[in-house]
Amino acid sequence: MLDVRFPAGPPVTVDHLLDEIMAGSRLTVGDERIRDFLVAFGRRLLRPSLARRHRELDTLGFFLSPGELLRTIDALRGDHVRMPRGLAFHIPPATVDTVFVYSWALSALTGNRNVVRLSPRAGPLAATIVDTLQEALDGADPVVAATQRIICYDRSATITAALSSACDLRVIWGGDRTVHELRRHPLAPHARELTFPDRSSFAVVRAPAWLSAPPETRTAVAEGFVNDFYWFDQAACSSPRTVFWVGRRADCDAARADFVACLAHAVRRRGWAVEATTAVRKRVAAYEVAADPHDDPLAPATTVPRRWLGTGTFAHARLDSLAELVPLVGRRDQTMTHFGFTREELMELAHALAGRGVDRMVPFGDALSFHRVWDGMDVAAEFTRLVTVFA
C-alpha cells in the first residue's frame, strides 16, 4: 500500500494509483489550469510566516512566479509542436527537501501526469511544502488533483518496479549508487530516463578583486556565499566545497583572511547553526584533512577536493590564473560560483573546458537558484516530445 500525501487520501495499491491518475483529463504544454495552480502555490510559499522559517523557499517562490513560468513556456516555442511525454515518475533525494518541487513543477507545467515518491526520511520542510500544496488545491481546477500525486513508501522493489514499467519518463535525483540501484527496474521500451547523479561544486575568487571591493560589496558577497553552503547543510550538489584563489600568494593570503572574517560575521548575523550530528561529522572530516601531508591551505592546486567535509568546511587552494582550472575539472563538477571575473574571461574558460565539466557558472549567492537548464540539460524540454507537422 502507498501512503498518498498529495492530494491527501487513504492508502492505495499501486495499481489503483495508476488507474486513478491515468483516468484524469489530458493536459497540454503550458496548461493554464496547472499554471494557475503553480502560481497560487508559489504565492503561499512566500507568505512571511513561512519565509521567515525557511529562507530557501524564497528561491522556490520566485521560480513559480507568473513571469518565470511564462518564460519557461515561451522558451519551448519553435517550429515543432510540443507535447507532454505522459506519465513521469520522480524519485528525489531525502537530503534536499525542495528539489522534488522543481522537478515536478516543470513536468506538470509541460502537461505531464506525475507521481513523486517522497522518502520517509524527507525532512520537515518537505512536509511543509506538501501541506502548502494541499492548501493551494482550494479553488484549483479538479484536473490538478486528478493528474498529480505525491506518495511515500519505504524501499519497496515491487512498487518501484511497477511505477517504473508504467511511466513514460523516470527522473532520478540522487547519488550514483541510487541511480545504479533504480536502473535494475526496467522501463518500457519507449520510455526515457533523466538522472541527476553525484556532482560536486567549487568557488573561484580573484584575490585582487576581493581586496579592492568596497566593504558593502564584500559583505553582500559573503552573505550570498553563506546561503550557498548553509542551505541544505552544504549537501546540495551545487554547494561549493572548495574555494580557489586566483592571484599572487600575498594577495591570496590577505583576501582569504578577510573573506573568512566576512563569512564568520555573516553566519553570526543570520543566526545559522549546525546540528549536533552534522557537527560530529564535520569534526571527523576536519581531522582527516589535518592528517593530509599537504597541509598548506594556499598551496598551488593539484586536485579538487570533492567530498563533503561538513557544513561550513572548505578546502582552499591557489591558482596563478583561471586557465589553471582546466586540468583540475572533471565531469563530476557541476557549478562554479565566482567573484571578480568578467563575462569574457568566464566564456573563455567555458570554451577551454570543452565539456569536460562545469555546467553552470554563477555569481556567489546563486548556487542554489534552480533554472530549467540544469546539469547541462534543458530539463523543461526533456519533459516534452516533439511532433513534426508538414503541410
Coordinates of C-alpha atoms in Angstrom, one line a residue:
M1 CA 0.0 0.0 0.0
L2 CA 1.1 3.5 -0.8
D3 CA 0.8 6.5 1.6
V4 CA -0.8 9.3 -0.6
R5 CA 0.4 12.6 0.6
F6 CA -1.0 14.8 -2.2
P7 CA -3.8 15.1 -2.7
A8 CA -4.3 13.8 0.8
G9 CA -6.2 10.5 0.8
P10 CA -6.2 7.0 2.2
P11 CA -3.5 4.4 1.3
V12 CA -4.0 2.7 -2.0
T13 CA -2.4 0.0 -4.0
V14 CA 0.0 0.9 -6.9
D15 CA -2.5 -0.5 -9.4
H16 CA -5.3 1.7 -8.0
L17 CA -3.0 4.7 -8.1
L18 CA -2.1 4.2 -11.7
D19 CA -5.7 3.6 -12.7
E20 CA -6.7 6.9 -11.0
I21 CA -4.0 9.1 -12.4
M22 CA -4.4 7.7 -16.0
A23 CA -8.1 8.3 -15.9
G24 CA -7.7 12.1 -15.4
S25 CA -8.2 14.6 -18.1
R26 CA -5.5 15.3 -20.6
L27 CA -3.1 18.2 -20.1
T28 CA -1.3 20.4 -22.6
V29 CA 2.2 22.0 -22.5
G30 CA 1.7 25.2 -20.6
D31 CA -1.8 24.2 -19.5
E32 CA -3.4 27.3 -17.9
R33 CA -5.1 25.2 -15.2
I34 CA -1.8 23.8 -14.0
R35 CA 0.0 27.2 -14.4
D36 CA -2.7 28.9 -12.2
F37 CA -2.2 26.3 -9.5
L38 CA 1.6 26.6 -9.5
V39 CA 1.3 30.4 -9.2
A40 CA -1.1 30.1 -6.3
F41 CA 1.2 27.6 -4.6
G42 CA 4.2 29.8 -5.1
R43 CA 2.5 32.8 -3.5
R44 CA 1.6 30.7 -0.5
L45 CA 5.3 29.7 -0.1
L46 CA 6.3 33.4 0.0
R47 CA 4.0 34.2 3.0
P48 CA 6.1 35.8 5.7
S49 CA 5.2 33.1 8.2
L50 CA 6.9 30.5 6.0
A51 CA 9.6 32.7 4.5
R52 CA 11.0 33.6 7.9
R53 CA 11.3 30.0 9.0
H54 CA 12.5 28.6 5.6
R55 CA 14.6 31.1 3.7
E56 CA 15.2 28.7 0.9
L57 CA 11.5 29.0 -0.1
D58 CA 12.2 32.5 -1.4
T59 CA 14.1 31.0 -4.4
L60 CA 11.3 28.4 -5.0
G61 CA 8.6 31.0 -4.8
F62 CA 10.4 33.1 -7.4
F63 CA 10.8 30.1 -9.6
L64 CA 7.0 29.7 -9.5
S65 CA 6.1 33.3 -10.2
P66 CA 3.9 34.1 -13.2
G67 CA 6.7 35.7 -15.2
E68 CA 9.2 32.8 -14.7
L69 CA 6.6 30.2 -15.7
L70 CA 5.7 32.1 -18.8
R71 CA 9.4 32.5 -19.7
T72 CA 9.8 28.7 -19.4
I73 CA 6.9 28.0 -21.7
D74 CA 8.0 30.7 -24.2
A75 CA 11.5 29.2 -24.4
L76 CA 9.9 26.0 -25.7
R77 CA 8.3 27.5 -28.7
G78 CA 9.6 26.6 -32.1
D79 CA 8.7 25.1 -35.5
H80 CA 7.6 21.8 -33.9
V81 CA 4.5 21.0 -31.8
R82 CA 5.4 20.4 -28.2
M83 CA 3.5 17.6 -26.5
P84 CA 3.7 16.1 -22.9
R85 CA 5.6 12.8 -22.6
G86 CA 2.8 11.2 -20.5
L87 CA 3.4 9.8 -17.0
A88 CA 6.6 11.0 -15.2
F89 CA 7.9 9.1 -12.1
H90 CA 10.1 11.3 -9.9
I91 CA 12.5 9.9 -7.3
P92 CA 14.1 12.9 -5.4
P93 CA 16.7 12.7 -2.7
A94 CA 15.9 12.9 1.0
T95 CA 18.7 15.4 1.7
V96 CA 17.4 18.4 -0.4
D97 CA 13.8 19.0 0.5
T98 CA 12.9 21.4 -2.3
V99 CA 14.3 19.5 -5.3
F100 CA 11.2 17.5 -5.9
V101 CA 9.2 20.7 -6.4
Y102 CA 11.4 22.0 -9.2
S103 CA 11.3 18.7 -11.0
W104 CA 7.6 18.1 -10.5
A105 CA 6.6 21.7 -11.3
L106 CA 8.4 21.7 -14.7
S107 CA 6.9 18.3 -15.6
A108 CA 3.4 19.4 -14.6
L109 CA 3.8 22.8 -16.4
T110 CA 4.7 20.9 -19.6
G111 CA 1.5 18.8 -19.3
N112 CA 2.6 15.5 -17.7
R113 CA 0.8 13.4 -15.2
N114 CA 3.2 12.9 -12.3
V115 CA 3.9 10.6 -9.5
V116 CA 6.5 11.8 -7.0
R117 CA 8.0 9.4 -4.4
L118 CA 9.0 11.2 -1.2
S119 CA 11.4 9.3 1.0
P120 CA 10.2 8.5 4.6
R121 CA 13.4 10.3 5.6
A122 CA 12.4 13.6 4.0
G123 CA 12.7 16.5 6.4
P124 CA 10.1 18.8 7.9
L125 CA 10.5 21.3 5.1
A126 CA 9.2 18.7 2.6
A127 CA 6.1 18.1 4.9
T128 CA 5.5 21.9 5.0
I129 CA 5.7 22.0 1.2
V130 CA 3.2 19.2 0.8
D131 CA 0.8 20.9 3.3
T132 CA 1.1 24.1 1.3
L133 CA 0.3 22.2 -1.9
Q134 CA -2.8 20.8 -0.3
E135 CA -3.9 24.3 0.7
A136 CA -3.4 25.5 -2.8
L137 CA -5.9 22.9 -4.1
D138 CA -8.7 25.1 -2.7
G139 CA -10.1 26.8 -5.8
A140 CA -7.8 24.9 -8.2
D141 CA -9.2 23.2 -11.2
P142 CA -10.1 19.5 -10.4
V143 CA -7.6 18.4 -13.1
V144 CA -4.8 19.1 -10.7
A145 CA -5.9 16.6 -8.1
A146 CA -6.8 14.1 -10.9
T147 CA -3.4 14.1 -12.6
Q148 CA -0.8 14.8 -9.8
R149 CA 0.3 12.5 -7.0
I150 CA 2.9 12.7 -4.2
I151 CA 3.3 9.4 -2.4
C152 CA 5.5 7.9 0.3
Y153 CA 6.7 4.4 0.7
D154 CA 9.7 2.6 2.1
R155 CA 12.2 0.8 -0.1
S156 CA 9.8 -1.5 -2.0
A157 CA 11.3 -3.0 -5.1
T158 CA 7.8 -4.2 -6.1
I159 CA 6.3 -0.7 -6.1
T160 CA 9.3 0.9 -7.7
A161 CA 9.3 -1.7 -10.4
A162 CA 5.5 -1.2 -11.1
L163 CA 5.8 2.6 -11.4
S164 CA 9.0 2.3 -13.5
S165 CA 7.4 0.0 -16.0
A166 CA 4.3 2.2 -16.2
C167 CA 5.9 5.6 -16.7
D168 CA 7.0 7.3 -19.9
L169 CA 9.8 9.2 -18.1
R170 CA 11.7 8.4 -14.9
V171 CA 13.5 11.2 -13.1
I172 CA 16.2 10.2 -10.6
W173 CA 17.8 12.7 -8.2
G174 CA 20.4 11.1 -6.0
G175 CA 23.9 9.6 -5.8
D176 CA 25.5 7.2 -8.3
R177 CA 24.5 4.3 -6.0
T178 CA 20.9 5.3 -6.2
V179 CA 20.9 5.6 -9.9
H180 CA 22.5 2.1 -10.3
E181 CA 20.0 0.5 -7.9
L182 CA 17.0 2.0 -9.6
R183 CA 18.2 1.0 -13.1
R184 CA 17.6 -2.6 -12.0
H185 CA 13.9 -1.8 -12.6
P186 CA 13.4 -1.7 -16.4
L187 CA 11.4 0.9 -18.2
A188 CA 9.0 0.4 -21.0
P189 CA 10.9 0.3 -24.4
H190 CA 9.6 3.8 -25.4
A191 CA 10.3 5.4 -22.0
R192 CA 13.2 7.7 -21.2
E193 CA 15.2 8.5 -18.1
L194 CA 16.7 11.6 -16.6
T195 CA 19.4 11.1 -14.0
F196 CA 21.0 13.6 -11.7
P197 CA 23.8 11.6 -10.0
D198 CA 26.7 12.6 -7.7
R199 CA 28.0 16.0 -8.5
S200 CA 30.3 18.5 -6.7
S201 CA 30.9 22.2 -7.0
F202 CA 33.5 24.8 -6.2
A203 CA 34.1 28.6 -6.0
V204 CA 36.7 30.8 -7.6
V205 CA 37.7 34.3 -6.4
R206 CA 40.1 36.7 -8.0
A207 CA 42.1 37.9 -4.9
P208 CA 42.9 41.4 -6.1
A209 CA 39.2 42.0 -7.0
W210 CA 38.2 40.9 -3.5
L211 CA 40.8 43.2 -1.8
S212 CA 39.7 46.2 -3.9
A213 CA 36.0 45.7 -3.4
P214 CA 34.2 48.2 -1.1
P215 CA 33.1 46.8 2.3
E216 CA 29.5 46.7 1.4
T217 CA 30.2 44.6 -1.6
R218 CA 32.3 42.1 0.4
T219 CA 29.6 41.9 3.0
A220 CA 26.9 41.2 0.3
V221 CA 29.0 38.6 -1.5
A222 CA 29.9 36.9 1.8
E223 CA 26.2 36.7 2.7
G224 CA 25.4 35.2 -0.7
F225 CA 28.2 32.6 -0.2
V226 CA 26.8 31.7 3.2
N227 CA 23.4 31.0 1.6
D228 CA 25.2 28.8 -1.0
F229 CA 26.6 26.5 1.6
Y230 CA 24.3 26.7 4.7
W231 CA 21.1 25.8 3.0
F232 CA 20.7 22.0 3.0
D233 CA 23.8 21.7 5.2
Q234 CA 26.2 22.1 2.2
A235 CA 24.9 18.7 0.9
A236 CA 23.3 20.1 -2.3
C237 CA 25.2 19.2 -5.5
S238 CA 25.7 22.9 -6.3
S239 CA 27.0 24.0 -2.9
P240 CA 30.7 24.8 -3.1
R241 CA 33.2 22.6 -1.3
T242 CA 36.5 24.1 -2.4
V243 CA 37.5 27.8 -2.8
F244 CA 40.1 28.6 -5.4
W245 CA 42.0 31.9 -5.0
V246 CA 43.5 33.4 -8.2
G247 CA 46.4 35.7 -7.8
R248 CA 49.8 36.2 -6.2
R249 CA 50.5 34.4 -2.9
A250 CA 50.5 37.6 -0.8
D251 CA 47.2 38.8 -2.3
C252 CA 45.6 35.4 -1.8
D253 CA 46.7 35.2 1.9
A254 CA 45.2 38.6 2.6
A255 CA 42.0 38.0 0.6
R256 CA 41.4 34.7 2.2
A257 CA 41.8 36.0 5.7
D258 CA 39.3 38.9 5.1
F259 CA 36.9 36.5 3.3
V260 CA 36.8 34.1 6.2
A261 CA 36.2 37.0 8.6
C262 CA 33.3 38.3 6.5
L263 CA 31.8 34.8 6.4
A264 CA 32.0 34.5 10.2
H265 CA 30.2 37.8 10.6
A266 CA 27.5 36.8 8.1
V267 CA 27.0 33.5 9.8
R268 CA 26.6 35.1 13.2
R269 CA 24.3 37.8 11.9
R270 CA 22.0 35.3 10.1
G271 CA 22.0 33.0 13.2
W272 CA 23.0 29.9 11.2
A273 CA 23.7 26.9 13.3
V274 CA 24.9 23.3 12.7
E275 CA 23.0 20.3 14.2
A276 CA 24.9 18.1 16.6
T277 CA 25.1 15.1 14.3
T278 CA 26.4 17.3 11.5
A279 CA 29.0 18.9 13.8
V280 CA 30.4 15.5 14.7
R281 CA 30.8 14.5 11.0
K282 CA 32.4 17.9 10.4
R283 CA 35.0 17.4 13.1
V284 CA 35.8 13.9 11.8
A285 CA 36.3 15.3 8.3
A286 CA 38.4 18.1 9.6
Y287 CA 40.7 15.6 11.4
E288 CA 41.1 13.7 8.1
V289 CA 42.0 16.8 6.3
A290 CA 44.5 17.8 9.1
A291 CA 46.2 14.4 8.7
D292 CA 46.8 15.1 5.0
P293 CA 50.5 15.8 4.4
H294 CA 49.6 18.6 2.0
D295 CA 48.5 20.9 4.8
D296 CA 49.3 24.2 3.2
P297 CA 45.8 25.7 2.6
L298 CA 47.0 28.0 -0.2
A299 CA 49.4 25.8 -1.9
P300 CA 49.2 25.6 -5.7
A301 CA 46.2 23.3 -6.5
T302 CA 46.8 19.8 -7.9
T303 CA 43.4 18.3 -7.2
V304 CA 39.9 19.4 -6.4
P305 CA 38.5 18.1 -3.1
R306 CA 35.0 16.9 -3.9
R307 CA 33.8 15.1 -0.9
W308 CA 31.6 16.7 1.8
L309 CA 33.7 18.0 4.7
G310 CA 30.8 19.2 6.9
T311 CA 28.7 22.3 6.8
G312 CA 30.9 25.4 6.5
T313 CA 34.1 23.5 5.9
F314 CA 36.1 24.2 2.7
A315 CA 39.4 23.3 1.2
H316 CA 41.3 26.4 -0.1
A317 CA 43.8 26.4 -3.0
R318 CA 45.7 29.0 -5.0
L319 CA 45.9 29.4 -8.8
D320 CA 48.1 31.8 -10.7
S321 CA 45.4 32.1 -13.4
L322 CA 41.9 31.0 -14.2
A323 CA 43.3 28.8 -17.0
E324 CA 44.9 26.6 -14.4
L325 CA 41.5 25.2 -13.5
V326 CA 41.1 23.4 -16.8
P327 CA 43.2 20.2 -15.9
L328 CA 41.6 20.1 -12.4
V329 CA 38.0 19.9 -13.6
G330 CA 36.2 16.6 -14.2
R331 CA 32.8 15.5 -15.4
R332 CA 31.5 15.3 -11.9
D333 CA 32.0 19.1 -11.4
Q334 CA 28.7 20.9 -11.8
T335 CA 28.6 24.6 -10.5
M336 CA 31.3 27.1 -10.3
T337 CA 30.4 30.2 -8.2
H338 CA 32.6 33.1 -8.9
F339 CA 33.6 36.7 -7.9
G340 CA 35.9 39.2 -9.7
F341 CA 35.9 37.9 -13.3
T342 CA 34.4 39.3 -16.4
R343 CA 32.0 37.6 -18.7
E344 CA 34.6 37.3 -21.4
E345 CA 37.0 35.5 -19.0
L346 CA 34.3 33.1 -18.0
M347 CA 33.3 32.4 -21.6
E348 CA 37.0 31.8 -22.4
L349 CA 37.2 29.3 -19.5
A350 CA 33.9 27.6 -20.7
H351 CA 35.4 27.0 -24.2
A352 CA 38.7 25.8 -22.7
L353 CA 36.9 23.2 -20.6
A354 CA 35.3 21.9 -23.8
G355 CA 32.6 19.9 -22.0
R356 CA 35.0 18.1 -19.6
G357 CA 33.0 19.5 -16.6
V358 CA 31.2 22.5 -15.1
D359 CA 27.7 23.0 -16.3
R360 CA 27.0 26.3 -14.5
M361 CA 29.0 29.5 -13.8
V362 CA 27.0 31.8 -11.5
P363 CA 27.8 34.6 -9.1
F364 CA 28.1 34.0 -5.3
G365 CA 24.6 33.6 -3.8
D366 CA 23.1 31.9 -6.9
A367 CA 24.5 28.4 -6.4
L368 CA 21.1 27.0 -5.3
S369 CA 18.9 29.1 -7.7
F370 CA 17.3 26.4 -9.9
H371 CA 17.0 27.0 -13.6
R372 CA 15.2 24.9 -16.2
V373 CA 18.7 24.3 -17.7
W374 CA 20.4 22.1 -15.1
D375 CA 23.3 19.7 -15.3
G376 CA 23.8 20.7 -18.9
M377 CA 20.2 19.8 -19.9
D378 CA 17.1 21.8 -20.8
V379 CA 15.0 20.0 -18.2
A380 CA 11.8 21.6 -19.4
A381 CA 12.4 20.4 -22.9
E382 CA 13.3 16.9 -21.7
F383 CA 9.8 16.7 -20.2
T384 CA 8.2 17.1 -23.7
R385 CA 8.4 15.4 -27.0
L386 CA 8.3 17.0 -30.5
V387 CA 5.7 16.4 -33.1
T388 CA 6.7 17.3 -36.7
V389 CA 3.9 18.7 -38.9
F390 CA 4.4 19.4 -42.6
A391 CA 1.6 20.5 -44.9

